[in-house]
Coordinates of C-alpha atoms in Angstrom, one line a residue:
Chain S
M363 CA -20.2 -235.5 82.8
S364 CA -18.5 -233.2 85.3
P365 CA -17.7 -229.6 84.3
L366 CA -13.9 -230.2 84.4
S367 CA -14.1 -233.0 81.9
G368 CA -16.1 -230.8 79.6
Y369 CA -13.3 -228.2 79.7
L370 CA -10.7 -230.9 79.2
L371 CA -12.5 -232.4 76.2
L372 CA -12.9 -228.9 74.6
S373 CA -9.2 -228.3 75.2
A374 CA -8.3 -231.7 73.6
L375 CA -10.4 -230.7 70.6
L376 CA -8.7 -227.3 70.3
F377 CA -5.3 -229.1 70.5
S378 CA -6.3 -231.5 67.8
I379 CA -7.6 -228.6 65.5
G380 CA -4.2 -226.9 66.0
L381 CA -2.3 -230.1 65.3
A382 CA -4.3 -230.7 62.1
G383 CA -3.7 -227.2 60.9
A384 CA 0.0 -227.4 61.7
L385 CA 0.3 -230.8 59.9
T386 CA -1.8 -230.0 56.8
R387 CA -1.2 -226.4 55.9
R388 CA 1.8 -225.5 53.8
N389 CA 1.9 -221.8 54.7
A390 CA 4.5 -221.0 57.4
I391 CA 2.2 -218.4 59.0
L392 CA -0.6 -220.8 59.4
V393 CA 1.6 -223.5 60.9
L394 CA 2.7 -220.9 63.5
I395 CA -0.9 -220.1 64.2
G396 CA -1.6 -223.8 64.6
I397 CA 1.2 -224.0 67.2
E398 CA -0.3 -221.0 69.0
L399 CA -3.6 -222.8 69.1
M400 CA -2.0 -225.8 70.8
L401 CA -0.4 -223.6 73.4
N402 CA -3.8 -222.0 74.1
A403 CA -5.4 -225.4 74.6
A404 CA -2.8 -226.1 77.3
N405 CA -3.6 -222.7 78.9
L406 CA -7.2 -223.7 79.0
N407 CA -6.3 -226.9 80.8
F408 CA -4.2 -224.9 83.4
I409 CA -7.1 -222.5 84.1
A410 CA -9.7 -225.3 84.3
F411 CA -7.6 -227.4 86.7
W412 CA -7.0 -224.2 88.8
R413 CA -10.7 -223.5 88.9
Y414 CA -11.8 -227.0 89.9
G415 CA -8.7 -228.1 91.8
P416 CA -8.5 -228.4 95.5
N417 CA -6.4 -225.3 96.3
P418 CA -7.3 -222.3 94.1
A419 CA -5.9 -219.8 96.6
A420 CA -2.3 -220.8 95.6
L421 CA -2.8 -219.1 92.2
T422 CA -0.5 -221.6 90.5
G423 CA -2.6 -222.2 87.4
V424 CA -3.1 -218.5 86.9
M425 CA 0.6 -217.7 87.2
F426 CA 1.5 -220.6 84.9
T427 CA -1.0 -219.3 82.3
I428 CA 0.3 -215.7 82.5
F429 CA 3.9 -216.8 82.0
S430 CA 2.8 -219.2 79.2
I431 CA 1.0 -216.3 77.4
S432 CA 4.1 -214.2 77.6
V433 CA 6.4 -216.9 76.2
A434 CA 3.8 -217.6 73.4
A435 CA 3.8 -213.9 72.5
A436 CA 7.6 -213.8 72.3
E437 CA 7.5 -217.0 70.2
A438 CA 5.0 -215.4 67.8
A439 CA 7.1 -212.3 67.4
V440 CA 10.4 -214.1 66.7
G441 CA 8.7 -216.7 64.5
L442 CA 7.0 -214.1 62.3
S443 CA 10.2 -212.2 61.9
I444 CA 12.0 -215.4 60.9
I445 CA 9.2 -215.9 58.4
L446 CA 9.8 -212.4 57.1
A447 CA 13.5 -213.0 56.8
V448 CA 12.9 -216.3 54.9
Y449 CA 10.5 -214.6 52.6
R450 CA 13.0 -211.9 51.8
H451 CA 15.6 -214.6 51.0
S452 CA 13.5 -217.0 49.0
K453 CA 10.4 -215.0 47.9
S454 CA 8.1 -217.7 49.2
I455 CA 6.8 -218.9 52.6
N456 CA 5.6 -222.3 51.3
L457 CA 7.2 -224.8 53.6
D458 CA 7.7 -227.3 50.7
A459 CA 9.9 -224.7 49.1
M460 CA 12.2 -224.4 52.2
N461 CA 14.4 -227.4 51.6
S462 CA 17.9 -226.0 52.0
M463 CA 19.6 -224.4 54.9
K464 CA 22.3 -222.8 52.7
G465 CA 21.4 -219.8 50.6
Chain H
M23 CA -22.2 -227.6 82.6
T24 CA -24.1 -224.5 81.8
I25 CA -25.7 -223.3 78.6
S26 CA -23.2 -220.4 78.4
F27 CA -20.3 -222.9 78.3
F28 CA -21.8 -224.7 75.3
I29 CA -22.4 -221.5 73.4
I30 CA -18.9 -220.2 74.0
A31 CA -17.3 -223.6 73.3
A32 CA -19.2 -223.7 69.9
I33 CA -18.0 -220.2 69.0
T34 CA -14.4 -221.2 69.9
I35 CA -14.4 -224.4 68.0
V36 CA -16.1 -222.8 64.9
G37 CA -13.5 -220.0 65.0
T38 CA -10.5 -222.1 65.3
A39 CA -11.6 -224.8 62.8
A40 CA -12.3 -222.0 60.3
A41 CA -8.9 -220.5 61.0
M42 CA -7.2 -223.8 60.1
S43 CA -9.3 -224.7 57.1
L44 CA -10.1 -221.5 55.1
K45 CA -8.3 -220.7 51.9
N46 CA -7.8 -217.0 52.2
L47 CA -5.2 -216.2 54.9
V48 CA -6.8 -212.9 56.0
H49 CA -10.0 -214.8 56.6
C50 CA -8.0 -217.4 58.6
V51 CA -6.6 -214.7 60.9
L52 CA -10.0 -213.1 61.3
S53 CA -11.6 -216.4 62.4
L54 CA -8.6 -217.1 64.6
T55 CA -9.4 -213.8 66.4
L56 CA -13.0 -215.1 66.9
G57 CA -11.7 -218.3 68.4
L58 CA -9.2 -216.5 70.7
V59 CA -12.0 -214.2 71.9
G60 CA -14.0 -217.3 72.7
L61 CA -11.1 -218.7 74.7
A62 CA -10.9 -215.4 76.6
L63 CA -14.6 -215.7 77.4
L64 CA -14.0 -219.2 78.7
F65 CA -11.3 -217.9 81.0
L66 CA -13.7 -215.3 82.2
L67 CA -16.4 -218.0 82.7
L68 CA -13.9 -219.9 84.8
G69 CA -13.3 -216.9 87.1
A70 CA -9.9 -215.9 85.9
Q71 CA -10.6 -212.3 84.9
F72 CA -7.0 -211.2 84.7
V73 CA -6.0 -214.0 82.4
G74 CA -9.0 -213.5 80.2
F75 CA -8.2 -209.8 79.7
T76 CA -4.5 -210.6 79.2
Q77 CA -5.6 -213.1 76.5
I78 CA -7.6 -210.4 74.7
L79 CA -4.8 -207.9 75.0
V80 CA -2.0 -210.2 73.9
Y81 CA -3.6 -212.5 71.4
V82 CA -6.4 -210.4 69.9
G83 CA -4.5 -207.1 70.2
A84 CA -1.0 -208.1 69.4
V85 CA -0.5 -211.6 67.9
A86 CA -3.4 -211.4 65.4
I87 CA -2.3 -207.9 64.2
L88 CA 1.3 -209.2 63.9
A89 CA 0.0 -212.2 61.8
V90 CA -2.0 -209.8 59.6
F91 CA 1.2 -207.7 59.1
A92 CA 3.2 -210.8 58.2
I93 CA 0.6 -211.9 55.7
M94 CA 0.6 -208.6 54.0
M95 CA 4.4 -208.2 53.9
T96 CA 4.8 -211.7 52.5
R97 CA 2.0 -211.1 49.9
S98 CA 0.3 -214.4 50.8
A99 CA -3.2 -212.8 51.1
E100 CA -4.3 -214.3 47.8
P101 CA -5.3 -218.0 48.0
M102 CA -2.4 -220.5 47.4
T103 CA -2.4 -222.2 44.1
N104 CA -0.2 -225.2 44.8
L105 CA -2.1 -227.1 47.5
P106 CA -0.6 -230.3 48.9
P107 CA -2.1 -233.6 47.6
A108 CA -5.4 -234.8 49.2
S109 CA -3.7 -237.9 50.7
F110 CA -1.2 -235.6 52.5
R111 CA -4.0 -233.5 54.0
L112 CA -6.0 -236.6 54.8
S113 CA -3.1 -238.2 56.7
G114 CA -2.7 -235.0 58.8
V115 CA -6.3 -234.9 59.7
L116 CA -6.2 -238.6 60.6
I117 CA -3.3 -238.1 62.9
A118 CA -5.1 -235.2 64.6
A119 CA -8.3 -237.3 65.0
T120 CA -6.3 -240.1 66.5
V121 CA -4.7 -237.8 69.0
F122 CA -8.1 -236.4 69.9
A123 CA -9.5 -239.9 70.3
V124 CA -6.7 -241.0 72.6
L125 CA -7.1 -237.8 74.7
A126 CA -10.9 -238.1 74.9
W127 CA -10.6 -241.7 75.9
A128 CA -8.1 -240.8 78.7
I129 CA -10.3 -238.0 79.9
S130 CA -13.5 -240.0 80.0
S131 CA -11.8 -242.9 81.8
A132 CA -10.3 -240.5 84.4
T133 CA -13.5 -238.5 84.9
R134 CA -14.3 -240.1 88.3
S135 CA -11.0 -239.2 89.8
L136 CA -11.0 -235.6 88.6
P137 CA -11.4 -232.9 91.2
S138 CA -14.6 -230.9 91.2
Q139 CA -14.7 -227.9 93.5
S140 CA -18.1 -226.3 93.3
S141 CA -17.3 -222.9 94.7
Q142 CA -16.0 -220.3 92.3
P143 CA -12.6 -219.0 93.6
E144 CA -12.4 -215.3 94.3
V145 CA -9.2 -213.9 93.0
S146 CA -8.5 -210.2 92.7
V147 CA -5.8 -208.5 90.6
N148 CA -4.4 -207.2 93.9
Q149 CA -3.7 -210.8 95.0
I150 CA -2.1 -211.7 91.6
G151 CA 0.1 -208.6 91.8
V152 CA 1.2 -209.5 95.4
A153 CA 2.0 -213.1 94.3
L154 CA 3.9 -211.8 91.3
M155 CA 6.0 -209.5 93.5
H156 CA 6.7 -212.0 96.3
Q157 CA 6.4 -215.7 95.4
F158 CA 6.9 -215.5 91.7
V159 CA 9.4 -212.6 91.4
L160 CA 12.2 -214.7 89.9
P161 CA 10.0 -216.0 87.0
L162 CA 8.7 -212.5 86.4
E163 CA 12.3 -211.2 86.0
V164 CA 13.2 -214.1 83.7
I165 CA 10.1 -213.3 81.6
G166 CA 11.2 -209.7 81.4
V167 CA 14.6 -210.7 80.2
L168 CA 13.0 -213.1 77.7
L169 CA 10.7 -210.5 76.3
T170 CA 13.5 -208.0 75.9
A171 CA 15.7 -210.5 74.1
A172 CA 12.7 -211.5 71.9
L173 CA 12.1 -207.8 71.0
V174 CA 15.7 -207.2 70.1
G175 CA 16.0 -210.5 68.2
A176 CA 12.8 -210.0 66.2
A177 CA 14.0 -206.4 65.2
I178 CA 17.3 -207.7 64.1
L179 CA 15.8 -210.7 62.2
A180 CA 13.4 -208.5 60.4
M181 CA 16.0 -205.9 59.6
D182 CA 16.9 -205.6 55.9
E183 CA 20.4 -207.0 55.5
T184 CA 21.1 -205.6 52.1
G185 CA 20.6 -202.0 53.0
A186 CA 23.0 -199.6 54.8
S187 CA 22.3 -201.2 58.1
R188 CA 25.6 -203.0 58.4

């Protein structure tokens, strides 16, 4: 097994763990955390391909990961404040209780 | 494949799996922090020092704290009483396992054509800064605008509507 395929397998496993969490948990915060885990698995893929790829001097993988981390941070901030707004409205962040878009 | 890779991978998997399966949400975020530190160590192991420390700063420093604040403000620290039915959870885990099986099959069948540079690339923060300021300056500006918009949007969304803020 080459080193790169080890990293790719680990990243696939992290993605599956995040997917399982996002699908099975009913708490909105945990679903958001699961999505963050899936983003992180993609970041690991970028860095692994950059490290073992043919042209690491171009820095493409590193740049993509930096921008991806920034977008994920913005997503987490906006997502958590939406969860706060929903909680203030309906006193619950259980996803099964969020079944109407109108107040 | 070195022994350090397996140790750090085990830490990461245990941390993230615990984050997705524990009952208490505060414990979930704490084990998520462990998993994210493991990921940052993997980045360091791959030679991407800047990304590793950015990961620690952004995820361990900001996102985990933000999640803890959200848990406390929504009073969901105590374990949830109404869990979904077991069949629902089982189907979710089955879907994730299928996705992993397909990905693992694809990776293992492509393992011969994967690139494998043996030399560790040497990249300094200086090089990253120069690249950010020349080649990637437009994405950098766009990210700046995005982060500003997200900051303002998050503040407005979390603002109390019923108060005198209108």
